[in-house]
Each structure stands twice: as structure tokens, then as C-alpha cells.
Amino acid sequence: MSPISRAANVVSIGHAFLREDRMSELQEICDARRAAACILKLPPSYWLWENAETRLQRFQLDWQKKQPCPLTIDSGREEPSASVRKDFNWVADPFWVPTRQYSRSKVWRIHGWHEVRWVRRYSESQLLKLATAIRKWKPEFVILVHSQRVPQIEELQALLHHS
């Protein structure tokens, strides 16, 4: 595990494949990930991964297993964990989605936030409330879906109100 990943308390996979000219971008992403991990108090057994072949930019944090496991995406296909090959932007937009695919699981679905902007945009107190909501629901999986869209503060407040 890299020092950056260890400091973030998150096992990161694939960032070594970045080209040298993107190292400053990687540092910025890792700094944001470390800040988010500290705020959300992510346990070290969380895994972060994506399917690089299809570039769907979908990720999974799984704190029940020691190895990355297949992730069922919206279409119902399973993405092989062996396809983890490239760097990622950690993104978040919280939605509680009980779906048929996860009829035996609680799933905390997160999509739509670019992490660097997410960490900069929202206050620590708001992120702590979000972390409390996630822990209260005790989901079995957290899915992160890539998007460049950054939600308005009202959307975050609405989520926290419902939690």
C-alpha cells in the first residue's frame, strides 16, 4: 500500500498507472481522498475499485470482504474485479437506493460528485452529518458512480434532513 493510501486509511488500486505528467493531478486527488477519509472515518478494510475496460467509473467500498468483489451495476451486469487497471477520481452523491439487485443487502449508493470539488465545497460539519447518516443505515455496500456534476448545497441539506 502506498504512503498516500495508508494515510488516507483507504486501500487504493491502480494509481501507479498514471503518466508522469498527471502526478500533480494525482496528488490533488489523493489529498482530497485523504481529507474525505478522515472526515468520514472510513475503516482500513474499505476497498476502492473500478472497471477500467468499460470506463464506467463505478466504484465499490466493501468492508466485509478482504478482497475486491464483483459489483453489480445498474444494468445488472457484473464487473470483474480483475479489471482494475487505472487511476480513479473518487466521487460521491448520496442516495439511499434499495433495489431488486440488492434485495438481501442494504446499499448506500453514491453518485455525481467529483471528490476534489466535493471536499472543497462542503463544510466539515456537513460531511460529518453525512458520515453519521451512512453509519446509521449500516449499508453492506457503498457504490460510487463517476460524474462531473457537483450538487447544490440544498441537495445535500435535503439528504441530511431525511437522515
mmCIF file of C-alpha atoms in Angstrom:
data_model
loop_
_atom_site.group_PDB
_atom_site.id
_atom_site.type_symbol
_atom_site.label_atom_id
_atom_site.label_comp_id
_atom_site.label_asym_id
_atom_site.label_seq_id
_atom_site.Cartn_x
_atom_site.Cartn_y
_atom_site.Cartn_z
ATOM 1 C CA MET A 1 0.000 0.000 0.000
ATOM 2 C CA SER A 2 1.355 3.442 -0.855
ATOM 3 C CA PRO A 3 2.043 6.001 1.886
ATOM 4 C CA ILE A 4 -0.710 8.210 0.484
ATOM 5 C CA SER A 5 -3.227 5.385 0.587
ATOM 6 C CA ARG A 6 -2.147 4.355 4.062
ATOM 7 C CA ALA A 7 -2.505 7.920 5.313
ATOM 8 C CA ALA A 8 -5.982 8.052 3.816
ATOM 9 C CA ASN A 9 -6.908 4.833 5.593
ATOM 10 C CA VAL A 10 -8.105 3.576 2.205
ATOM 11 C CA VAL A 11 -6.647 0.813 0.052
ATOM 12 C CA SER A 12 -6.276 2.374 -3.379
ATOM 13 C CA ILE A 13 -5.729 0.314 -6.505
ATOM 14 C CA GLY A 14 -4.331 1.467 -9.808
ATOM 15 C CA HIS A 15 -2.910 4.931 -9.278
ATOM 16 C CA ALA A 16 0.599 3.719 -10.179
ATOM 17 C CA PHE A 17 -0.566 3.552 -13.804
ATOM 18 C CA LEU A 18 -0.795 7.346 -14.062
ATOM 19 C CA ARG A 19 1.513 9.059 -16.527
ATOM 20 C CA GLU A 20 4.162 11.284 -15.001
ATOM 21 C CA ASP A 21 2.522 14.423 -16.413
ATOM 22 C CA ARG A 22 -0.558 13.668 -14.318
ATOM 23 C CA MET A 23 1.250 13.316 -10.994
ATOM 24 C CA SER A 24 0.146 16.738 -9.744
ATOM 25 C CA GLU A 25 -3.435 15.802 -10.561
ATOM 26 C CA LEU A 26 -2.980 12.539 -8.665
ATOM 27 C CA GLN A 27 -1.609 14.381 -5.645
ATOM 28 C CA GLU A 28 -4.625 16.673 -5.602
ATOM 29 C CA ILE A 29 -6.987 13.704 -5.834
ATOM 30 C CA CYS A 30 -5.160 11.837 -3.080
ATOM 31 C CA ASP A 31 -5.151 14.893 -0.832
ATOM 32 C CA ALA A 32 -8.903 15.186 -1.266
ATOM 33 C CA ARG A 33 -9.367 11.459 -0.697
ATOM 34 C CA ARG A 34 -7.325 11.638 2.488
ATOM 35 C CA ALA A 35 -9.400 14.567 3.742
ATOM 36 C CA ALA A 36 -12.645 12.784 2.928
ATOM 37 C CA ALA A 37 -11.457 9.544 4.532
ATOM 38 C CA CYS A 38 -10.575 11.334 7.741
ATOM 39 C CA ILE A 39 -13.899 13.156 7.828
ATOM 40 C CA LEU A 40 -15.949 10.066 7.030
ATOM 41 C CA LYS A 41 -13.785 7.859 9.282
ATOM 42 C CA LEU A 42 -13.504 5.103 6.690
ATOM 43 C CA PRO A 43 -12.163 1.855 8.180
ATOM 44 C CA PRO A 44 -8.965 0.437 6.649
ATOM 45 C CA SER A 45 -10.798 -2.604 5.282
ATOM 46 C CA TYR A 46 -12.681 -0.479 2.733
ATOM 47 C CA TRP A 47 -11.729 -1.243 -0.869
ATOM 48 C CA LEU A 48 -11.987 1.208 -3.735
ATOM 49 C CA TRP A 49 -12.096 -0.133 -7.290
ATOM 50 C CA GLU A 50 -13.466 0.391 -10.769
ATOM 51 C CA ASN A 51 -13.907 -1.329 -14.107
ATOM 52 C CA ALA A 52 -11.253 0.171 -16.378
ATOM 53 C CA GLU A 53 -12.136 -1.774 -19.519
ATOM 54 C CA THR A 54 -15.549 -0.169 -19.918
ATOM 55 C CA ARG A 55 -14.501 3.041 -18.166
ATOM 56 C CA LEU A 56 -17.821 3.129 -16.376
ATOM 57 C CA GLN A 57 -16.088 4.785 -13.443
ATOM 58 C CA ARG A 58 -18.126 2.843 -10.922
ATOM 59 C CA PHE A 59 -16.552 2.016 -7.603
ATOM 60 C CA GLN A 60 -17.224 -0.107 -4.576
ATOM 61 C CA LEU A 61 -16.221 0.161 -0.952
ATOM 62 C CA ASP A 62 -16.688 -3.204 0.724
ATOM 63 C CA TRP A 63 -15.893 -3.512 4.422
ATOM 64 C CA GLN A 64 -16.989 -7.130 4.828
ATOM 65 C CA LYS A 65 -14.523 -8.835 2.496
ATOM 66 C CA LYS A 66 -10.749 -8.845 2.341
ATOM 67 C CA GLN A 67 -10.610 -8.722 -1.461
ATOM 68 C CA PRO A 68 -12.488 -6.669 -4.059
ATOM 69 C CA CYS A 69 -15.621 -8.489 -5.142
ATOM 70 C CA PRO A 70 -17.777 -8.189 -8.278
ATOM 71 C CA LEU A 71 -20.016 -5.136 -8.410
ATOM 72 C CA THR A 72 -23.470 -5.382 -9.970
ATOM 73 C CA ILE A 73 -24.089 -2.154 -11.849
ATOM 74 C CA ASP A 74 -27.414 -0.644 -12.883
ATOM 75 C CA SER A 75 -27.726 -2.804 -15.997
ATOM 76 C CA GLY A 76 -27.392 -5.952 -13.902
ATOM 77 C CA ARG A 77 -24.016 -6.986 -15.347
ATOM 78 C CA GLU A 78 -21.192 -7.914 -13.024
ATOM 79 C CA GLU A 79 -17.840 -6.192 -13.379
ATOM 80 C CA PRO A 80 -14.824 -8.468 -12.794
ATOM 81 C CA SER A 81 -12.546 -7.250 -10.040
ATOM 82 C CA ALA A 82 -9.544 -8.300 -12.163
ATOM 83 C CA SER A 83 -10.223 -5.352 -14.479
ATOM 84 C CA VAL A 84 -8.902 -2.795 -12.007
ATOM 85 C CA ARG A 85 -6.142 -1.135 -14.009
ATOM 86 C CA LYS A 86 -6.217 2.670 -13.907
ATOM 87 C CA ASP A 87 -6.476 5.647 -11.647
ATOM 88 C CA PHE A 88 -9.794 6.907 -10.410
ATOM 89 C CA ASN A 89 -11.471 10.041 -9.169
ATOM 90 C CA TRP A 90 -13.380 9.284 -6.004
ATOM 91 C CA VAL A 91 -16.833 10.798 -6.301
ATOM 92 C CA ALA A 92 -19.893 10.962 -4.130
ATOM 93 C CA ASP A 93 -23.534 11.987 -4.267
ATOM 94 C CA PRO A 94 -25.572 10.199 -1.615
ATOM 95 C CA PHE A 95 -28.781 8.383 -2.407
ATOM 96 C CA TRP A 96 -30.358 5.512 -0.497
ATOM 97 C CA VAL A 97 -31.424 3.031 -3.173
ATOM 98 C CA PRO A 98 -32.989 -0.294 -2.127
ATOM 99 C CA THR A 99 -33.074 -2.136 -5.462
ATOM 100 C CA ARG A 100 -34.091 -5.615 -6.549
ATOM 101 C CA GLN A 101 -30.463 -6.350 -7.349
ATOM 102 C CA TYR A 102 -29.670 -5.936 -3.673
ATOM 103 C CA SER A 103 -32.803 -7.462 -2.171
ATOM 104 C CA ARG A 104 -30.727 -9.063 0.601
ATOM 105 C CA SER A 105 -28.419 -6.107 1.112
ATOM 106 C CA LYS A 106 -28.552 -2.533 2.194
ATOM 107 C CA VAL A 107 -26.861 -0.414 -0.440
ATOM 108 C CA TRP A 108 -25.687 3.142 0.041
ATOM 109 C CA ARG A 109 -25.452 4.451 -3.490
ATOM 110 C CA ILE A 110 -23.283 7.481 -4.025
ATOM 111 C CA HIS A 111 -23.036 9.218 -7.381
ATOM 112 C CA GLY A 112 -22.453 12.555 -9.002
ATOM 113 C CA TRP A 113 -19.734 14.309 -7.035
ATOM 114 C CA HIS A 114 -16.157 14.826 -8.119
ATOM 115 C CA GLU A 115 -14.256 14.318 -4.868
ATOM 116 C CA VAL A 116 -11.810 17.199 -5.147
ATOM 117 C CA ARG A 117 -14.636 19.700 -5.593
ATOM 118 C CA TRP A 118 -16.796 17.822 -3.074
ATOM 119 C CA VAL A 119 -14.249 18.205 -0.278
ATOM 120 C CA ARG A 120 -13.676 21.857 -1.089
ATOM 121 C CA ARG A 121 -17.331 22.768 -1.431
ATOM 122 C CA TYR A 122 -18.935 21.421 1.732
ATOM 123 C CA SER A 123 -18.105 22.182 5.340
ATOM 124 C CA GLU A 124 -16.692 19.581 7.688
ATOM 125 C CA SER A 125 -19.838 19.707 9.829
ATOM 126 C CA GLN A 126 -21.989 18.819 6.808
ATOM 127 C CA LEU A 127 -19.706 15.944 5.867
ATOM 128 C CA LEU A 128 -19.795 14.660 9.439
ATOM 129 C CA LYS A 129 -23.599 14.621 9.264
ATOM 130 C CA LEU A 130 -23.365 12.684 6.005
ATOM 131 C CA ALA A 131 -20.996 10.168 7.610
ATOM 132 C CA THR A 132 -23.412 9.758 10.513
ATOM 133 C CA ALA A 133 -26.250 9.040 8.077
ATOM 134 C CA ILE A 134 -24.179 6.403 6.278
ATOM 135 C CA ARG A 135 -23.209 4.685 9.519
ATOM 136 C CA LYS A 136 -26.771 4.799 10.855
ATOM 137 C CA TRP A 137 -28.081 2.873 7.851
ATOM 138 C CA LYS A 138 -25.242 0.328 8.154
ATOM 139 C CA PRO A 139 -25.160 -0.466 4.428
ATOM 140 C CA GLU A 140 -23.431 -3.599 3.204
ATOM 141 C CA PHE A 141 -22.093 -1.851 0.129
ATOM 142 C CA VAL A 142 -21.238 1.689 -0.839
ATOM 143 C CA ILE A 143 -21.203 2.313 -4.598
ATOM 144 C CA LEU A 144 -19.572 5.415 -6.045
ATOM 145 C CA VAL A 145 -20.529 6.456 -9.575
ATOM 146 C CA HIS A 146 -18.439 8.949 -11.536
ATOM 147 C CA SER A 147 -19.900 12.273 -12.611
ATOM 148 C CA GLN A 148 -18.566 15.764 -13.144
ATOM 149 C CA ARG A 149 -21.727 17.299 -11.694
ATOM 150 C CA VAL A 150 -21.466 18.900 -8.264
ATOM 151 C CA PRO A 151 -24.798 19.035 -6.396
ATOM 152 C CA GLN A 152 -26.150 22.240 -4.943
ATOM 153 C CA ILE A 153 -25.927 22.698 -1.201
ATOM 154 C CA GLU A 154 -29.719 22.370 -0.999
ATOM 155 C CA GLU A 155 -29.455 18.789 -2.264
ATOM 156 C CA LEU A 156 -27.031 17.882 0.497
ATOM 157 C CA GLN A 157 -29.227 19.568 3.097
ATOM 158 C CA ALA A 158 -32.245 17.614 1.837
ATOM 159 C CA LEU A 159 -30.342 14.355 2.232
ATOM 160 C CA LEU A 160 -29.253 15.230 5.757
ATOM 161 C CA HIS A 161 -32.811 16.245 6.651
ATOM 162 C CA HIS A 162 -34.127 12.835 5.567
ATOM 163 C CA SER A 163 -31.419 11.028 7.524
#
